Coordinates of C-alpha atoms in Angstrom, one line a residue:
M1 CA -19.1 134.5 19.4
I2 CA -15.8 133.3 17.7
N3 CA -15.8 130.1 19.6
T4 CA -19.4 129.5 18.7
K5 CA -18.7 130.1 14.9
Q6 CA -15.8 127.9 15.1
Q7 CA -17.7 125.0 16.8
M8 CA -20.5 125.4 14.2
K9 CA -17.6 125.1 11.4
V10 CA -16.2 122.1 13.1
R11 CA -19.7 120.4 13.4
F12 CA -20.7 121.3 9.9
T13 CA -17.3 119.9 8.4
M14 CA -17.6 116.7 10.4
V15 CA -21.3 116.1 9.1
V16 CA -19.9 116.8 5.5
A17 CA -16.9 114.4 6.0
I18 CA -19.3 111.7 7.5
A19 CA -21.6 112.0 4.5
V20 CA -18.7 111.6 2.1
L21 CA -17.6 108.6 4.1
I22 CA -21.0 107.0 3.9
T23 CA -21.1 107.6 0.2
A24 CA -17.7 106.2 -0.3
F25 CA -18.8 103.0 1.7
V26 CA -22.1 102.6 -0.3
I27 CA -20.1 102.9 -3.7
S28 CA -17.3 100.5 -2.5
V29 CA -19.9 98.0 -1.3
A30 CA -21.7 98.0 -4.7
T31 CA -18.5 98.0 -6.9
G32 CA -16.3 95.3 -7.8
Y33 CA -15.7 92.4 -10.2
V34 CA -19.4 91.5 -9.6
S35 CA -21.5 94.7 -9.2
L36 CA -24.5 95.1 -7.0
T37 CA -27.3 97.2 -7.9
P38 CA -29.0 99.4 -5.4
S39 CA -32.1 97.1 -5.2
Q40 CA -29.8 94.1 -4.8
L41 CA -27.7 95.8 -2.1
W42 CA -30.9 96.8 -0.1
R43 CA -32.3 93.3 -0.6
T44 CA -29.2 91.6 0.7
V45 CA -28.9 94.0 3.7
I46 CA -32.4 93.2 5.0
G47 CA -31.8 89.4 4.6
N48 CA -33.5 88.7 1.3
G49 CA -30.5 88.3 -0.8
T50 CA -29.4 85.3 -2.8
P51 CA -26.6 83.1 -1.5
K52 CA -24.2 84.6 -4.0
E53 CA -25.1 88.2 -2.9
N54 CA -24.8 87.3 0.5
L55 CA -21.4 85.9 0.0
I56 CA -20.2 88.8 -2.0
L57 CA -21.4 91.3 0.5
F58 CA -20.9 89.9 4.0
D59 CA -18.1 87.5 3.3
F60 CA -15.8 89.3 0.7
R61 CA -16.6 93.0 0.6
L62 CA -17.8 94.1 4.2
P63 CA -14.6 92.8 6.0
R64 CA -12.2 94.5 3.7
I65 CA -14.2 97.7 3.6
V66 CA -14.2 97.8 7.5
I67 CA -10.5 97.0 7.7
S68 CA -9.9 100.0 5.4
I69 CA -11.9 102.3 7.5
L70 CA -10.4 101.2 10.8
A71 CA -6.8 101.2 9.4
G72 CA -7.3 104.6 7.7
M73 CA -8.5 106.0 11.1
G74 CA -5.7 104.3 12.9
L75 CA -2.9 105.7 10.6
A76 CA -4.4 109.2 10.4
I77 CA -4.5 109.6 14.2
S78 CA -1.0 108.0 14.5
G79 CA 0.3 110.8 12.0
A80 CA -1.5 113.4 13.8
I81 CA 0.1 112.4 17.1
L82 CA 3.6 112.3 15.7
Q83 CA 3.2 115.8 13.9
S84 CA 2.2 117.3 17.1
V85 CA 4.5 115.7 19.6
T86 CA 7.6 116.3 17.3
R87 CA 6.2 119.6 16.0
N88 CA 7.2 118.3 12.7
P89 CA 4.7 118.7 9.8
L90 CA 6.3 116.0 7.7
S91 CA 5.9 113.2 10.4
D92 CA 4.0 110.1 9.3
P93 CA 4.5 106.6 10.5
G94 CA 5.2 105.4 7.0
I95 CA 7.7 108.2 6.2
L96 CA 9.6 107.7 9.7
G97 CA 9.9 104.1 9.1
I98 CA 7.6 102.7 11.8
N99 CA 5.3 101.0 9.4
A100 CA 8.4 99.3 7.7
G101 CA 9.7 98.3 11.3
S102 CA 6.2 96.7 12.1
G103 CA 6.3 94.9 8.7
L104 CA 9.8 93.4 9.3
M105 CA 8.5 91.9 12.6
V106 CA 5.3 90.5 10.7
V107 CA 7.7 88.8 8.4
F108 CA 9.8 87.4 11.3
Y109 CA 6.6 85.9 13.0
V110 CA 5.5 84.4 9.7
L111 CA 9.0 82.9 9.3
F112 CA 9.5 81.4 12.6
F113 CA 5.9 80.8 13.9
G114 CA 3.8 80.3 10.8
N115 CA 0.1 81.1 10.8
G116 CA -1.4 79.1 13.6
T117 CA -4.8 79.6 15.3
N118 CA -3.8 82.8 17.1
F119 CA -2.0 84.1 14.2
L120 CA -4.1 87.3 13.5
Y121 CA -4.5 88.2 17.4
V122 CA -0.7 87.9 18.0
L123 CA 0.5 89.6 14.9
P124 CA -0.4 93.2 16.0
I125 CA 1.7 92.6 19.2
F126 CA 4.7 91.5 17.1
A127 CA 4.1 94.5 14.7
L128 CA 4.0 96.9 17.8
I129 CA 7.4 95.5 19.0
G130 CA 9.0 96.1 15.5
G131 CA 7.4 99.7 15.4
L132 CA 8.5 100.7 19.0
I133 CA 12.2 99.3 18.3
T134 CA 12.2 101.3 15.1
A135 CA 10.8 104.6 16.6
A136 CA 13.4 104.4 19.5
F137 CA 16.1 103.8 17.2
I138 CA 15.1 106.7 14.8
Y139 CA 14.6 109.1 17.9
L140 CA 18.2 108.3 19.3
M141 CA 19.8 108.9 15.7
A142 CA 17.8 112.3 15.3
Y143 CA 18.5 113.3 19.0
K144 CA 20.7 116.2 19.7
K145 CA 22.0 116.9 23.3
G146 CA 20.4 120.1 24.5
E147 CA 18.0 120.5 21.3
G148 CA 16.0 117.4 21.4
A149 CA 15.1 115.4 18.2
D150 CA 15.9 117.6 15.1
P151 CA 12.8 117.5 12.8
T152 CA 14.7 117.3 9.6
R153 CA 16.9 114.7 10.9
L154 CA 13.8 112.7 11.9
V155 CA 12.6 112.6 8.4
L156 CA 15.9 111.7 7.0
V157 CA 16.8 109.0 9.3
G158 CA 13.2 107.7 9.0
V159 CA 13.3 107.5 5.2
G160 CA 16.7 105.7 5.3
M161 CA 15.4 103.2 7.9
A162 CA 12.3 102.6 6.0
A163 CA 14.3 101.7 2.9
A164 CA 16.6 99.5 4.9
M165 CA 13.7 97.8 6.6
Y166 CA 11.7 97.1 3.5
G167 CA 15.0 96.0 1.9
A168 CA 15.4 93.5 4.9
T169 CA 11.8 92.3 4.5
L170 CA 12.0 91.4 1.1
T171 CA 15.4 89.7 1.6
L172 CA 13.9 87.6 4.4
A173 CA 10.8 87.0 2.1
T174 CA 13.2 85.0 -0.2
H175 CA 13.3 82.1 2.4
F176 CA 9.6 81.7 1.9
D177 CA 7.8 79.6 -0.6
R178 CA 6.2 81.2 -3.6
E179 CA 2.9 81.7 -2.1
Q180 CA 4.3 83.3 1.0
Y181 CA 6.6 85.5 -0.9
A182 CA 3.7 86.7 -2.9
F183 CA 2.0 87.5 0.4
I184 CA 5.0 89.4 1.6
A185 CA 5.5 91.4 -1.7
S186 CA 1.7 92.3 -1.7
W187 CA 1.9 93.4 1.9
T188 CA 4.9 95.5 1.3
A189 CA 3.2 97.2 -1.6
G190 CA 0.2 98.2 0.8
K191 CA -2.4 95.7 -0.5
I192 CA -5.4 95.4 1.9
W193 CA -5.2 91.6 2.8
G194 CA -7.9 91.6 5.5
D195 CA -10.7 89.6 3.9
N196 CA -12.6 88.2 6.7
W197 CA -14.2 89.1 9.9
T198 CA -11.3 87.7 12.0
F199 CA -9.1 90.4 10.7
V200 CA -11.6 93.0 11.9
L201 CA -11.8 91.4 15.3
A202 CA -7.9 91.4 15.5
L203 CA -7.8 95.3 14.9
L204 CA -11.0 96.6 16.3
P205 CA -9.9 96.4 20.1
W206 CA -6.9 98.6 19.3
I207 CA -8.8 101.3 17.7
L208 CA -11.7 101.2 20.2
I209 CA -9.2 101.6 23.0
L210 CA -6.5 104.0 21.8
L211 CA -8.7 106.4 19.8
P212 CA -10.8 107.6 22.6
T213 CA -7.6 107.7 24.7
V214 CA -6.0 110.2 22.1
F215 CA -9.3 112.2 22.1
I216 CA -9.3 112.5 25.8
K217 CA -5.5 113.9 25.6
S218 CA -6.4 116.5 23.2
N219 CA -5.7 119.4 25.6
V220 CA -2.2 117.7 26.2
L221 CA -1.5 117.6 22.5
N222 CA -2.6 121.4 22.4
T223 CA 0.1 122.1 25.0
L224 CA 2.7 120.0 23.5
N225 CA 2.4 122.1 20.2
L226 CA 3.6 125.2 22.1
H227 CA 7.1 125.8 23.3
E228 CA 8.4 123.2 25.7
N229 CA 9.0 125.9 28.4
V230 CA 5.3 126.9 28.0
S231 CA 4.2 123.3 28.4
I232 CA 6.3 122.9 31.6
G233 CA 4.9 126.2 32.9
V234 CA 1.3 125.1 32.6
G235 CA 2.0 121.9 34.6
V236 CA 2.6 119.3 31.9
N237 CA 5.0 116.5 32.3
V238 CA 6.3 116.9 28.8
E239 CA 8.7 113.9 28.5
K240 CA 6.2 111.5 30.2
E241 CA 3.3 112.7 27.9
R242 CA 5.5 112.7 24.9
R243 CA 6.5 109.1 25.6
I244 CA 2.9 107.9 26.2
L245 CA 1.6 109.5 23.1
I246 CA 4.5 108.2 20.9
I247 CA 3.8 104.7 22.2
I248 CA 0.2 105.2 21.3
A249 CA 0.9 106.5 17.8
V250 CA 3.3 103.6 17.2
A251 CA 0.6 101.1 18.4
L252 CA -2.0 102.5 16.1
A253 CA 0.1 102.5 13.2
S254 CA 1.6 98.9 13.9
A255 CA -1.9 97.5 14.6
S256 CA -3.2 99.0 11.4
V257 CA -0.5 97.8 9.1
S258 CA -0.3 94.3 10.5
V259 CA -3.7 93.6 8.9
S260 CA -3.8 96.0 6.1
G261 CA -0.4 96.1 4.6
G262 CA 2.5 98.5 4.5
I263 CA 0.5 101.7 3.6
G264 CA 2.1 105.2 3.8
F265 CA 1.1 108.9 3.5
V266 CA -2.4 108.6 5.0
G267 CA -0.9 109.6 8.3
L268 CA 0.8 112.5 6.5
M269 CA -2.2 113.8 4.4
A270 CA -5.3 113.3 6.8
P271 CA -4.0 115.5 9.6
H272 CA -3.0 118.3 7.2
I273 CA -6.3 118.4 5.4
A274 CA -8.3 118.3 8.7
R275 CA -6.1 121.0 10.3
S276 CA -6.5 123.2 7.1
L277 CA -10.4 122.8 7.4
V278 CA -11.0 123.3 11.1
G279 CA -7.9 124.7 12.6
P280 CA -5.3 123.4 14.9
R281 CA -7.1 122.6 18.1
H282 CA -7.0 119.0 18.5
Q283 CA -10.6 118.7 19.8
G284 CA -11.6 119.5 16.3
F285 CA -9.2 118.3 14.0
L286 CA -8.4 114.9 15.5
P287 CA -11.9 113.4 14.9
L288 CA -12.0 114.8 11.5
A289 CA -8.5 113.6 10.4
A290 CA -9.8 110.0 11.6
I291 CA -12.8 110.3 9.1
I292 CA -10.5 111.8 6.4
G293 CA -8.0 108.9 6.9
A294 CA -10.9 106.3 6.6
I295 CA -12.1 108.0 3.4
L296 CA -8.5 108.1 1.8
L297 CA -7.9 104.5 2.3
L298 CA -11.4 103.2 1.4
V299 CA -11.4 105.3 -1.8
A300 CA -7.9 104.1 -2.6
D301 CA -8.8 100.5 -2.0
T302 CA -12.0 100.8 -4.2
I303 CA -10.2 102.5 -7.0
G304 CA -7.5 99.7 -6.9
R305 CA -10.1 97.0 -7.0
V306 CA -11.9 98.5 -9.9
L307 CA -8.9 99.5 -12.1
L308 CA -7.6 96.0 -12.8
D309 CA -10.2 93.4 -11.8
P310 CA -9.9 90.7 -10.6
S311 CA -6.3 91.1 -9.1
G312 CA -6.4 94.8 -8.5
I313 CA -3.7 97.5 -7.6
P314 CA -2.7 97.7 -4.0
A315 CA -4.2 100.5 -2.0
G316 CA -0.8 101.7 -0.8
I317 CA 0.2 102.4 -4.4
I318 CA -2.8 104.5 -5.1
V319 CA -2.2 106.5 -1.9
T320 CA 1.5 106.8 -2.7
V321 CA 0.7 108.2 -6.2
I322 CA -1.3 111.1 -4.3
G323 CA 0.9 111.2 -1.1
A324 CA 4.4 111.3 -2.6
P325 CA 3.9 114.7 -4.5
Y326 CA 2.2 116.0 -1.4
F327 CA 5.2 115.0 0.6
M328 CA 7.6 116.7 -1.7
Y329 CA 5.4 119.9 -1.7
L330 CA 5.5 120.1 2.1
L331 CA 9.3 119.2 2.2
A332 CA 10.0 122.1 -0.3
R333 CA 7.9 124.5 1.7
K334 CA 9.5 123.5 4.9

């Protein structure tokens, strides 16, 4: 009976979250420098829109909105994995410096290879390399023999690495021309820069492959949340699964920020909110965390676009305004 009630609660919460996401999607599509009324929006969707309305909807707004949704999901699931694997509620790819490491490799790629034909498809791979190197370094710095990676040290080393990486990124950006420097600065601030369908196609395979893989490993994540001896006792190869899941988390975060900008705190807040709503079992809270992450980033980007038209405020700044106090609250409670 308890399980049935819990399942009903999870399903109801998911339905509500999806309804909120759809509402945010419709508002975001209709809102901007040029607003679209419901009738204009419907007319354009069914193929009867004017050339201007088609341009606004299909060429400008939809790609950016889809990028926000996909990147929000990727960052949320990445944060959920890191929190479970490290058993550290403060873990987040932005806080731990993974996003910054990915960003540094993005700058290296732009500096030495430019933006050729395959620029967007190669970018997530370079971002992944930077994220993996950063994650490995942070883990080694936080590791204590016989105790594993200390959670508090993980956060402290991660924050220091993030600051150093962002500093190195901006230093390298001084070698660019003015236009390239402006791009790097806006990327670092977390501005959604994916403004066409090529960006969506560059990110979509990573999300479609890695998210289902994580959902399949929900039972493994449930086990890793327990004491290590218990995990070993039920037949889980702890170190192997931990390495696989960390690589997946870094890949999700790196691919997301490579086309969306250096956005933090989504991976911190979304899993916490989902866990508080439906409990700690990963079968229930992982899909919900993905939806909440999409909502957070989509709403942040929409607010940023509306507040200062036409230039807007980067979504990363909006998320940080909310996420930084939340992080301080969790840190104080921890």
